[in-house]
mmCIF file of C-alpha atoms and ligand atoms in Angstrom:
data_model
loop_
_atom_site.group_PDB
_atom_site.id
_atom_site.type_symbol
_atom_site.label_atom_id
_atom_site.label_comp_id
_atom_site.label_asym_id
_atom_site.label_seq_id
_atom_site.Cartn_x
_atom_site.Cartn_y
_atom_site.Cartn_z
ATOM 1 C CA MET A 314 -56.860 -55.470 162.681
ATOM 2 C CA SER A 315 -57.491 -54.964 158.951
ATOM 3 C CA LYS A 316 -54.189 -54.711 156.681
ATOM 4 C CA LYS A 317 -53.396 -51.479 154.879
ATOM 5 C CA ILE A 318 -50.574 -51.829 152.477
ATOM 6 C CA LEU A 319 -48.267 -48.625 151.116
ATOM 7 C CA VAL A 320 -45.750 -49.712 148.392
ATOM 8 C CA ILE A 321 -43.160 -46.980 148.101
ATOM 9 C CA GLY A 322 -41.328 -47.188 144.911
ATOM 10 C CA ALA A 323 -44.382 -48.611 143.233
ATOM 11 C CA SER A 324 -43.220 -47.499 139.821
ATOM 12 C CA GLY A 325 -40.227 -49.593 139.482
ATOM 13 C CA GLN A 326 -39.189 -53.104 138.373
ATOM 14 C CA ILE A 327 -40.322 -54.969 141.287
ATOM 15 C CA GLY A 328 -42.858 -52.270 142.520
ATOM 16 C CA THR A 329 -45.183 -52.382 139.447
ATOM 17 C CA GLU A 330 -45.419 -56.363 139.753
ATOM 18 C CA LEU A 331 -45.553 -56.244 143.712
ATOM 19 C CA VAL A 332 -48.571 -54.332 143.638
ATOM 20 C CA GLU A 333 -50.164 -56.012 141.196
ATOM 21 C CA GLY A 334 -49.528 -59.317 143.375
ATOM 22 C CA LEU A 335 -50.837 -57.430 146.507
ATOM 23 C CA ARG A 336 -53.686 -56.037 145.124
ATOM 24 C CA ASP A 337 -54.658 -59.707 143.808
ATOM 25 C CA ARG A 338 -54.343 -61.182 147.381
ATOM 26 C CA PHE A 339 -55.442 -58.578 149.349
ATOM 27 C CA GLY A 340 -57.796 -56.004 147.246
ATOM 28 C CA ALA A 341 -57.184 -52.876 145.087
ATOM 29 C CA GLU A 342 -58.033 -50.275 147.644
ATOM 30 C CA ASP A 343 -56.260 -51.928 150.534
ATOM 31 C CA VAL A 344 -52.812 -51.565 148.263
ATOM 32 C CA VAL A 345 -51.779 -47.908 148.363
ATOM 33 C CA ALA A 346 -48.935 -47.638 145.164
ATOM 34 C CA SER A 347 -46.387 -44.732 145.997
ATOM 35 C CA ASP A 348 -43.393 -43.474 144.048
ATOM 36 C CA ILE A 349 -41.537 -40.061 142.808
ATOM 37 C CA LYS A 350 -42.713 -40.599 139.285
ATOM 38 C CA GLU A 351 -45.996 -41.762 137.468
ATOM 39 C CA PRO A 352 -46.487 -45.186 137.210
ATOM 40 C CA GLN A 353 -45.760 -47.823 134.202
ATOM 41 C CA VAL A 354 -48.877 -49.267 134.287
ATOM 42 C CA ARG A 355 -52.447 -47.985 134.827
ATOM 43 C CA GLN A 356 -53.835 -48.297 138.572
ATOM 44 C CA SER A 357 -56.302 -50.338 139.828
ATOM 45 C CA GLY A 358 -55.936 -49.001 143.095
ATOM 46 C CA PRO A 359 -54.768 -45.536 145.036
ATOM 47 C CA PHE A 360 -51.712 -43.867 144.073
ATOM 48 C CA ALA A 361 -49.818 -41.278 145.740
ATOM 49 C CA LEU A 362 -46.456 -39.243 144.598
ATOM 50 C CA VAL A 363 -44.165 -39.238 147.392
ATOM 51 C CA ASN A 364 -40.428 -39.087 147.841
ATOM 52 C CA ALA A 365 -39.105 -41.955 149.761
ATOM 53 C CA MET A 366 -36.666 -39.496 151.812
ATOM 54 C CA ASP A 367 -39.361 -36.898 152.641
ATOM 55 C CA ARG A 368 -40.606 -38.215 156.316
ATOM 56 C CA ARG A 369 -43.416 -35.902 156.652
ATOM 57 C CA GLY A 370 -44.683 -36.826 152.939
ATOM 58 C CA ILE A 371 -44.728 -40.460 153.730
ATOM 59 C CA GLU A 372 -46.221 -40.100 156.957
ATOM 60 C CA ARG A 373 -49.259 -38.092 155.438
ATOM 61 C CA VAL A 374 -50.020 -41.028 153.069
ATOM 62 C CA ILE A 375 -49.796 -43.178 156.319
ATOM 63 C CA ASP A 376 -52.408 -41.097 158.373
ATOM 64 C CA LYS A 377 -54.627 -40.344 155.168
ATOM 65 C CA HIS A 378 -55.087 -43.960 154.324
ATOM 66 C CA GLY A 379 -54.656 -45.685 157.700
ATOM 67 C CA ILE A 380 -51.249 -47.614 156.807
ATOM 68 C CA SER A 381 -50.198 -50.779 158.679
ATOM 69 C CA GLU A 382 -47.473 -52.119 156.454
ATOM 70 C CA VAL A 383 -44.966 -50.872 154.011
ATOM 71 C CA TYR A 384 -42.943 -52.293 151.468
ATOM 72 C CA LEU A 385 -40.058 -49.741 150.590
ATOM 73 C CA LEU A 386 -38.451 -50.544 147.431
ATOM 74 C CA ALA A 387 -37.224 -47.155 146.208
ATOM 75 C CA ALA A 388 -33.544 -47.424 145.656
ATOM 76 C CA LEU A 389 -30.581 -46.946 143.314
ATOM 77 C CA LEU A 390 -29.247 -50.402 141.908
ATOM 78 C CA SER A 391 -25.889 -51.296 141.403
ATOM 79 C CA ALA A 392 -24.887 -49.412 137.865
ATOM 80 C CA THR A 393 -26.956 -46.410 138.351
ATOM 81 C CA ALA A 394 -25.384 -46.188 141.960
ATOM 82 C CA GLU A 395 -22.015 -46.137 140.736
ATOM 83 C CA LYS A 396 -22.765 -42.776 138.791
ATOM 84 C CA ASP A 397 -23.481 -40.857 142.013
ATOM 85 C CA PRO A 398 -22.214 -42.528 145.143
ATOM 86 C CA ALA A 399 -23.157 -40.001 147.687
ATOM 87 C CA PHE A 400 -27.001 -39.696 146.462
ATOM 88 C CA ALA A 401 -27.149 -43.355 145.641
ATOM 89 C CA TRP A 402 -26.033 -43.918 149.973
ATOM 90 C CA LYS A 403 -28.261 -41.353 150.767
ATOM 91 C CA LEU A 404 -31.328 -42.331 149.079
ATOM 92 C CA ASN A 405 -30.794 -45.930 149.858
ATOM 93 C CA MET A 406 -29.798 -45.094 153.668
ATOM 94 C CA GLU A 407 -32.403 -42.085 154.667
ATOM 95 C CA SER A 408 -35.367 -44.251 153.135
ATOM 96 C CA ILE A 409 -34.884 -47.200 155.460
ATOM 97 C CA LEU A 410 -34.414 -45.152 158.373
ATOM 98 C CA ILE A 411 -37.273 -43.006 158.087
ATOM 99 C CA ILE A 412 -39.604 -46.265 157.822
ATOM 100 C CA LEU A 413 -37.806 -47.960 160.704
ATOM 101 C CA GLU A 414 -38.280 -45.091 162.894
ATOM 102 C CA LEU A 415 -41.965 -45.074 161.819
ATOM 103 C CA ALA A 416 -42.093 -48.592 162.791
ATOM 104 C CA ARG A 417 -40.216 -47.940 166.251
ATOM 105 C CA GLU A 418 -42.796 -45.237 166.848
ATOM 106 C CA GLY A 419 -45.390 -47.668 166.490
ATOM 107 C CA LYS A 420 -47.290 -45.920 163.269
ATOM 108 C CA LEU A 421 -46.261 -49.546 161.220
ATOM 109 C CA ARG A 422 -46.926 -53.177 162.527
ATOM 110 C CA LYS A 423 -44.912 -54.801 159.416
ATOM 111 C CA VAL A 424 -42.039 -53.889 157.077
ATOM 112 C CA TYR A 425 -40.494 -54.867 153.753
ATOM 113 C CA TRP A 426 -37.458 -53.801 152.547
ATOM 114 C CA PRO A 427 -35.467 -55.787 150.010
ATOM 115 C CA SER A 428 -31.695 -56.783 149.981
ATOM 116 C CA SER A 429 -29.453 -57.601 147.496
ATOM 117 C CA ILE A 430 -27.041 -60.253 146.026
ATOM 118 C CA ALA A 431 -24.646 -57.204 145.720
ATOM 119 C CA VAL A 432 -23.833 -57.479 149.783
ATOM 120 C CA PHE A 433 -21.467 -60.193 148.697
ATOM 121 C CA GLY A 434 -17.890 -59.163 147.458
ATOM 122 C CA PRO A 435 -15.091 -60.629 146.008
ATOM 123 C CA THR A 436 -14.059 -62.636 149.063
ATOM 124 C CA THR A 437 -17.406 -64.213 149.340
ATOM 125 C CA PRO A 438 -17.527 -68.112 148.541
ATOM 126 C CA LYS A 439 -18.906 -67.877 144.844
ATOM 127 C CA ASP A 440 -20.724 -70.962 144.736
ATOM 128 C CA LYS A 441 -23.724 -71.873 146.800
ATOM 129 C CA THR A 442 -22.722 -68.843 148.790
ATOM 130 C CA PRO A 443 -24.311 -69.431 152.369
ATOM 131 C CA GLN A 444 -26.889 -67.457 154.402
ATOM 132 C CA HIS A 445 -24.035 -66.172 156.898
ATOM 133 C CA THR A 446 -20.564 -65.452 155.082
ATOM 134 C CA THR A 447 -18.216 -62.710 154.503
ATOM 135 C CA THR A 448 -19.837 -60.227 153.259
ATOM 136 C CA GLU A 449 -17.217 -57.183 151.888
ATOM 137 C CA PRO A 450 -19.122 -55.724 148.689
ATOM 138 C CA SER A 451 -17.227 -53.498 146.413
ATOM 139 C CA THR A 452 -20.001 -51.205 145.058
ATOM 140 C CA VAL A 453 -21.792 -48.665 146.695
ATOM 141 C CA TYR A 454 -25.144 -50.277 146.178
ATOM 142 C CA GLY A 455 -23.981 -53.429 147.891
ATOM 143 C CA ILE A 456 -22.519 -51.380 150.885
ATOM 144 C CA SER A 457 -25.786 -49.783 151.248
ATOM 145 C CA LYS A 458 -27.781 -52.872 151.276
ATOM 146 C CA LEU A 459 -25.312 -54.165 153.673
ATOM 147 C CA ALA A 460 -25.325 -51.368 156.021
ATOM 148 C CA GLY A 461 -29.476 -51.678 155.327
ATOM 149 C CA GLU A 462 -29.440 -55.293 156.725
ATOM 150 C CA GLY A 463 -27.468 -53.935 159.756
ATOM 151 C CA TRP A 464 -30.229 -51.722 160.409
ATOM 152 C CA CYS A 465 -32.917 -53.981 160.091
ATOM 153 C CA LYS A 466 -31.691 -56.305 162.320
ATOM 154 C CA TYR A 467 -30.708 -53.768 165.175
ATOM 155 C CA TYR A 468 -34.343 -52.141 164.931
ATOM 156 C CA HIS A 469 -35.767 -55.755 165.341
ATOM 157 C CA GLN A 470 -33.399 -56.426 168.073
ATOM 158 C CA ARG A 471 -33.457 -53.017 170.100
ATOM 159 C CA TYR A 472 -36.865 -52.232 169.398
ATOM 160 C CA GLY A 473 -38.885 -55.342 168.450
ATOM 161 C CA VAL A 474 -39.516 -53.920 164.696
ATOM 162 C CA ASP A 475 -40.917 -56.636 162.750
ATOM 163 C CA VAL A 476 -38.893 -55.683 159.421
ATOM 164 C CA ARG A 477 -38.293 -58.610 156.875
ATOM 165 C CA SER A 478 -36.060 -58.927 154.147
ATOM 166 C CA ILE A 479 -34.905 -61.041 150.990
ATOM 167 C CA ARG A 480 -31.878 -60.874 149.500
ATOM 168 C CA TYR A 481 -33.226 -60.840 145.587
ATOM 169 C CA PRO A 482 -30.936 -62.164 142.984
ATOM 170 C CA GLY A 483 -31.318 -60.655 139.419
ATOM 171 C CA LEU A 484 -35.140 -60.480 138.492
ATOM 172 C CA ILE A 485 -36.587 -60.941 135.194
ATOM 173 C CA GLY A 486 -39.957 -60.107 134.155
ATOM 174 C CA TRP A 487 -42.389 -59.058 131.038
ATOM 175 C CA LYS A 488 -44.678 -56.522 132.865
ATOM 176 C CA SER A 489 -42.013 -53.775 133.915
ATOM 177 C CA ALA A 490 -38.583 -52.277 132.799
ATOM 178 C CA PRO A 491 -35.451 -52.898 134.914
ATOM 179 C CA GLY A 492 -33.778 -49.721 135.817
ATOM 180 C CA GLY A 493 -30.082 -49.317 136.610
ATOM 181 C CA GLY A 494 -29.014 -52.877 137.563
ATOM 182 C CA THR A 495 -25.865 -54.990 136.456
ATOM 183 C CA THR A 496 -28.463 -58.220 136.104
ATOM 184 C CA ASP A 497 -30.938 -56.102 133.671
ATOM 185 C CA TYR A 498 -29.150 -57.701 130.129
ATOM 186 C CA ALA A 499 -31.407 -60.699 131.375
ATOM 187 C CA VAL A 500 -34.226 -58.632 130.352
ATOM 188 C CA HIS A 501 -33.130 -56.790 127.731
ATOM 189 C CA ILE A 502 -32.002 -59.907 125.492
ATOM 190 C CA PHE A 503 -35.980 -60.710 125.188
ATOM 191 C CA HIS A 504 -36.731 -57.076 124.269
ATOM 192 C CA GLU A 505 -34.081 -56.803 121.304
ATOM 193 C CA ALA A 506 -34.331 -60.633 120.648
ATOM 194 C CA ILE A 507 -38.086 -60.117 119.373
ATOM 195 C CA LYS A 508 -37.723 -56.767 117.915
ATOM 196 C CA LYS A 509 -34.233 -57.499 116.030
ATOM 197 C CA GLY A 510 -33.201 -60.940 116.500
ATOM 198 C CA ALA A 511 -29.829 -60.111 117.925
ATOM 199 C CA TYR A 512 -28.330 -58.720 121.314
ATOM 200 C CA THR A 513 -25.132 -57.049 122.556
ATOM 201 C CA SER A 514 -24.492 -58.185 126.032
ATOM 202 C CA PHE A 515 -22.849 -55.836 128.286
ATOM 203 C CA LEU A 516 -21.571 -59.045 130.416
ATOM 204 C CA GLY A 517 -19.051 -61.716 129.199
ATOM 205 C CA PRO A 518 -20.521 -64.865 127.920
ATOM 206 C CA GLU A 519 -19.633 -66.647 131.071
ATOM 207 C CA SER A 520 -20.349 -64.472 133.520
ATOM 208 C CA THR A 521 -22.790 -66.737 135.682
ATOM 209 C CA LEU A 522 -25.016 -64.765 137.984
ATOM 210 C CA PRO A 523 -28.205 -65.929 140.472
ATOM 211 C CA MET A 524 -31.263 -64.787 139.060
ATOM 212 C CA MET A 525 -35.195 -65.528 139.301
ATOM 213 C CA TYR A 526 -37.848 -65.005 137.680
ATOM 214 C CA MET A 527 -40.376 -62.045 138.737
ATOM 215 C CA PRO A 528 -43.339 -64.672 139.802
ATOM 216 C CA ASP A 529 -41.036 -66.546 141.741
ATOM 217 C CA ALA A 530 -39.898 -63.063 143.545
ATOM 218 C CA ILE A 531 -43.140 -61.591 144.095
ATOM 219 C CA ARG A 532 -44.660 -65.053 145.828
ATOM 220 C CA ALA A 533 -41.352 -65.322 147.833
ATOM 221 C CA THR A 534 -41.850 -61.474 148.782
ATOM 222 C CA ILE A 535 -45.638 -61.627 149.899
ATOM 223 C CA ASP A 536 -45.100 -65.290 151.601
ATOM 224 C CA LEU A 537 -42.136 -63.774 153.716
ATOM 225 C CA MET A 538 -44.683 -61.148 155.096
ATOM 226 C CA GLU A 539 -47.385 -63.398 155.664
ATOM 227 C CA ALA A 540 -45.435 -65.789 157.403
ATOM 228 C CA PRO A 541 -46.260 -66.561 161.228
ATOM 229 C CA VAL A 542 -43.675 -64.294 163.183
ATOM 230 C CA GLU A 543 -41.951 -67.083 164.451
ATOM 231 C CA GLN A 544 -40.799 -68.367 161.283
ATOM 232 C CA VAL A 545 -38.815 -65.484 160.198
ATOM 233 C CA LYS A 546 -35.713 -66.149 162.021
ATOM 234 C CA GLU A 547 -33.148 -64.077 159.772
ATOM 235 C CA ARG A 548 -33.615 -60.187 160.677
ATOM 236 C CA GLY A 549 -30.821 -59.521 158.511
ATOM 237 C CA SER A 550 -32.178 -60.593 155.264
ATOM 238 C CA TYR A 551 -32.848 -63.927 153.747
ATOM 239 C CA ASN A 552 -30.816 -65.629 150.830
ATOM 240 C CA LEU A 553 -33.147 -66.704 148.153
ATOM 241 C CA ALA A 554 -32.249 -68.734 144.841
ATOM 242 C CA GLY A 555 -34.379 -69.411 142.234
ATOM 243 C CA LEU A 556 -32.039 -70.022 138.584
ATOM 244 C CA SER A 557 -27.876 -69.351 137.640
ATOM 245 C CA PHE A 558 -26.976 -68.960 134.189
ATOM 246 C CA SER A 559 -24.661 -66.921 132.338
ATOM 247 C CA PRO A 560 -25.228 -65.014 129.198
ATOM 248 C CA GLU A 561 -24.403 -67.692 126.551
ATOM 249 C CA GLN A 562 -26.783 -70.097 128.309
ATOM 250 C CA ILE A 563 -29.687 -67.717 128.391
ATOM 251 C CA ALA A 564 -28.658 -66.857 124.526
ATOM 252 C CA ALA A 565 -29.130 -70.727 123.842
ATOM 253 C CA GLU A 566 -32.371 -70.669 125.475
ATOM 254 C CA VAL A 567 -33.882 -67.401 123.441
ATOM 255 C CA ALA A 568 -32.464 -69.045 120.326
ATOM 256 C CA ARG A 569 -34.807 -72.085 120.944
ATOM 257 C CA HIS A 570 -37.316 -69.209 120.087
ATOM 258 C CA ILE A 571 -35.844 -66.997 117.746
ATOM 259 C CA PRO A 572 -34.239 -68.773 115.070
ATOM 260 C CA GLY A 573 -30.874 -67.501 113.841
ATOM 261 C CA PHE A 574 -30.904 -65.348 116.996
ATOM 262 C CA LYS A 575 -27.468 -63.430 117.493
ATOM 263 C CA MET A 576 -25.637 -62.621 120.587
ATOM 264 C CA ALA A 577 -22.505 -60.335 121.081
ATOM 265 C CA TYR A 578 -20.593 -59.653 123.835
ATOM 266 C CA ALA A 579 -19.115 -56.132 124.728
ATOM 267 C CA PRO A 580 -18.169 -56.105 128.666
ATOM 268 C CA ASP A 581 -18.474 -52.502 130.355
ATOM 269 C CA GLU A 582 -17.935 -51.421 133.683
ATOM 270 C CA ARG A 583 -20.880 -53.662 134.587
ATOM 271 C CA GLN A 584 -18.871 -56.838 134.219
ATOM 272 C CA ALA A 585 -16.698 -55.799 137.533
ATOM 273 C CA TYR A 586 -19.767 -55.647 139.341
ATOM 274 C CA ALA A 587 -20.812 -58.897 138.149
ATOM 275 C CA ASP A 588 -17.499 -60.776 138.958
ATOM 276 C CA SER A 589 -17.531 -59.528 142.318
ATOM 277 C CA TRP A 590 -21.040 -61.288 143.037
ATOM 278 C CA PRO A 591 -21.605 -65.018 143.347
ATOM 279 C CA ARG A 592 -22.353 -67.732 140.635
ATOM 280 C CA SER A 593 -25.151 -69.619 143.144
ATOM 281 C CA ILE A 594 -26.871 -69.041 146.265
ATOM 282 C CA ASP A 595 -27.615 -71.261 149.212
ATOM 283 C CA ASP A 596 -31.140 -70.607 150.222
ATOM 284 C CA SER A 597 -31.722 -73.256 152.776
ATOM 285 C CA ALA A 598 -32.668 -71.026 155.704
ATOM 286 C CA ALA A 599 -35.764 -69.603 153.556
ATOM 287 C CA ARG A 600 -36.669 -72.907 152.752
ATOM 288 C CA ALA A 601 -36.465 -74.440 156.369
ATOM 289 C CA ASP A 602 -37.611 -71.334 157.878
ATOM 290 C CA TRP A 603 -40.954 -70.194 156.128
ATOM 291 C CA GLY A 604 -40.858 -72.553 153.143
ATOM 292 C CA TRP A 605 -39.827 -70.938 150.140
ATOM 293 C CA LYS A 606 -39.446 -73.018 147.076
ATOM 294 C CA PRO A 607 -38.956 -71.831 143.421
ATOM 295 C CA GLN A 608 -40.940 -72.928 140.766
ATOM 296 C CA TYR A 609 -39.399 -71.852 137.299
ATOM 297 C CA ASP A 610 -35.969 -72.686 136.186
ATOM 298 C CA LEU A 611 -34.428 -71.481 132.655
ATOM 299 C CA THR A 612 -36.470 -73.162 130.272
ATOM 300 C CA ALA A 613 -39.795 -72.300 131.621
ATOM 301 C CA MET A 614 -39.056 -68.885 132.577
ATOM 302 C CA VAL A 615 -37.663 -68.245 128.881
ATOM 303 C CA ASP A 616 -40.792 -70.049 127.508
ATOM 304 C CA ASP A 617 -42.982 -67.769 129.621
ATOM 305 C CA MET A 618 -41.156 -64.578 128.780
ATOM 306 C CA MET A 619 -41.232 -65.107 125.539
ATOM 307 C CA ALA A 620 -45.120 -65.849 125.305
ATOM 308 C CA HIS A 621 -45.899 -62.841 127.123
ATOM 309 C CA LEU A 622 -43.545 -60.574 126.053
ATOM 310 C CA ARG A 623 -44.132 -61.350 122.234
ATOM 311 C CA THR A 624 -47.929 -60.361 122.835
ATOM 312 C CA LYS A 625 -47.224 -57.088 124.785
ATOM 313 C CA LEU A 626 -44.856 -56.136 122.225
ATOM 314 C CA LYS A 627 -47.530 -57.045 119.299
ATOM 315 C CA ALA A 628 -49.982 -54.783 121.314
ATOM 316 C CA SER A 629 -47.816 -51.610 121.820
HETATM 317 N N1 LIG B 375 -30.180 -56.571 140.041
HETATM 318 C C1 LIG B 375 -29.318 -56.155 141.204
HETATM 319 C C2 LIG B 375 -28.638 -55.137 140.371
HETATM 320 O O1 LIG B 375 -27.883 -55.593 138.965
HETATM 321 C C3 LIG B 375 -29.023 -56.942 142.077
HETATM 322 O O2 LIG B 375 -29.583 -56.638 143.027
HETATM 323 O O3 LIG B 375 -27.952 -53.989 140.987
#
C-alpha cells in the first residue's frame, strides 16, 4: 500500500525541516505540508492551510490526498504556553485527540506525535533521566505533553492505534526559526554571534539542558516511524539524547568561530522552566529497541551550524 503523509504544524521549527526530510525520503508529492500560517520556506510539494483543532478541515485534507500517516507537530511550547495556559491546553490536547480518533476510526495507519523533556519536573532525577521515572511537570506545556503521552498509550492499548512518539530535547537548527521554547537561546546565540558578535542569554551560565542538532532529530523521527512495529515497545514516548551543554559551554564553542564573542546573562522567567528539567537523558530504550544513535556532539554541531548559518545570513 502506498504511503501518503500529512505534516500538521509544517511551518514551525521542526515541521520545516521534517517536511524536507520526508520529501527527500518519500518524494515531494507524497508529503503534504499543512499549517495555519504560510510556510517559512518555499514548498516543493503540496501545502494546505488548516487549523490543528479543526477536525473537519483535517479530514478534508486526509480525504483529498488519500493520507495514511500523520505527523502532528502543532503545539504551543513551554514559554508561550505559560502566557496563555488555557489556550495551550486546548491546542495541545484537542489536536492530538482529533488525530488519535481519526486513527481509531481507521482513517490513518500511523501517527507521530512529539513529546518533550518538559514532561519531567523538579522531582525527576536530573542526570541520565531514565525512560520510566517520576514525571511531575511544573509547566502547562509539560502537563499537556504528559497527558498526551497517556492518551497515545491508551489509544494504542485499547484500540491498537499505531502511534509513535519521542521526547525531544531542545532542538537546534539553521533552516528554521524556533518558536516560544526555553531552549531557543541555543539557536538565537548563533544568529546574534554572527550579526553582532555578542549575545545576552535568557538562561544563566550553568543551566545545562539536554539538546540535539536538528539533523539527528529528523533522522530519529523518521527512523522511529519506519521501524518494524514489533520494535516499538514504548507507546507513551521515547527518551532521546543527543548532547547536553550549558550556555557558558556553547558560548565557548561559538567563540572559537567568532573571535571576541561576548556572552552576557540576563535570566528571565524561562530560567525556572529550565531549572525544573533534567540535565541529561538516558536513551538506552530507544537505542535498544530501534537502533537510535546520535551523530553530532557539541563541536560538530557548532561547526555545522556556523558554516550553514553564515552562508544563509549572507544570502539574505
Ligand atoms: N524545546 C522545548 C521548549 O523549550 C522543550 O521541549 O519548550
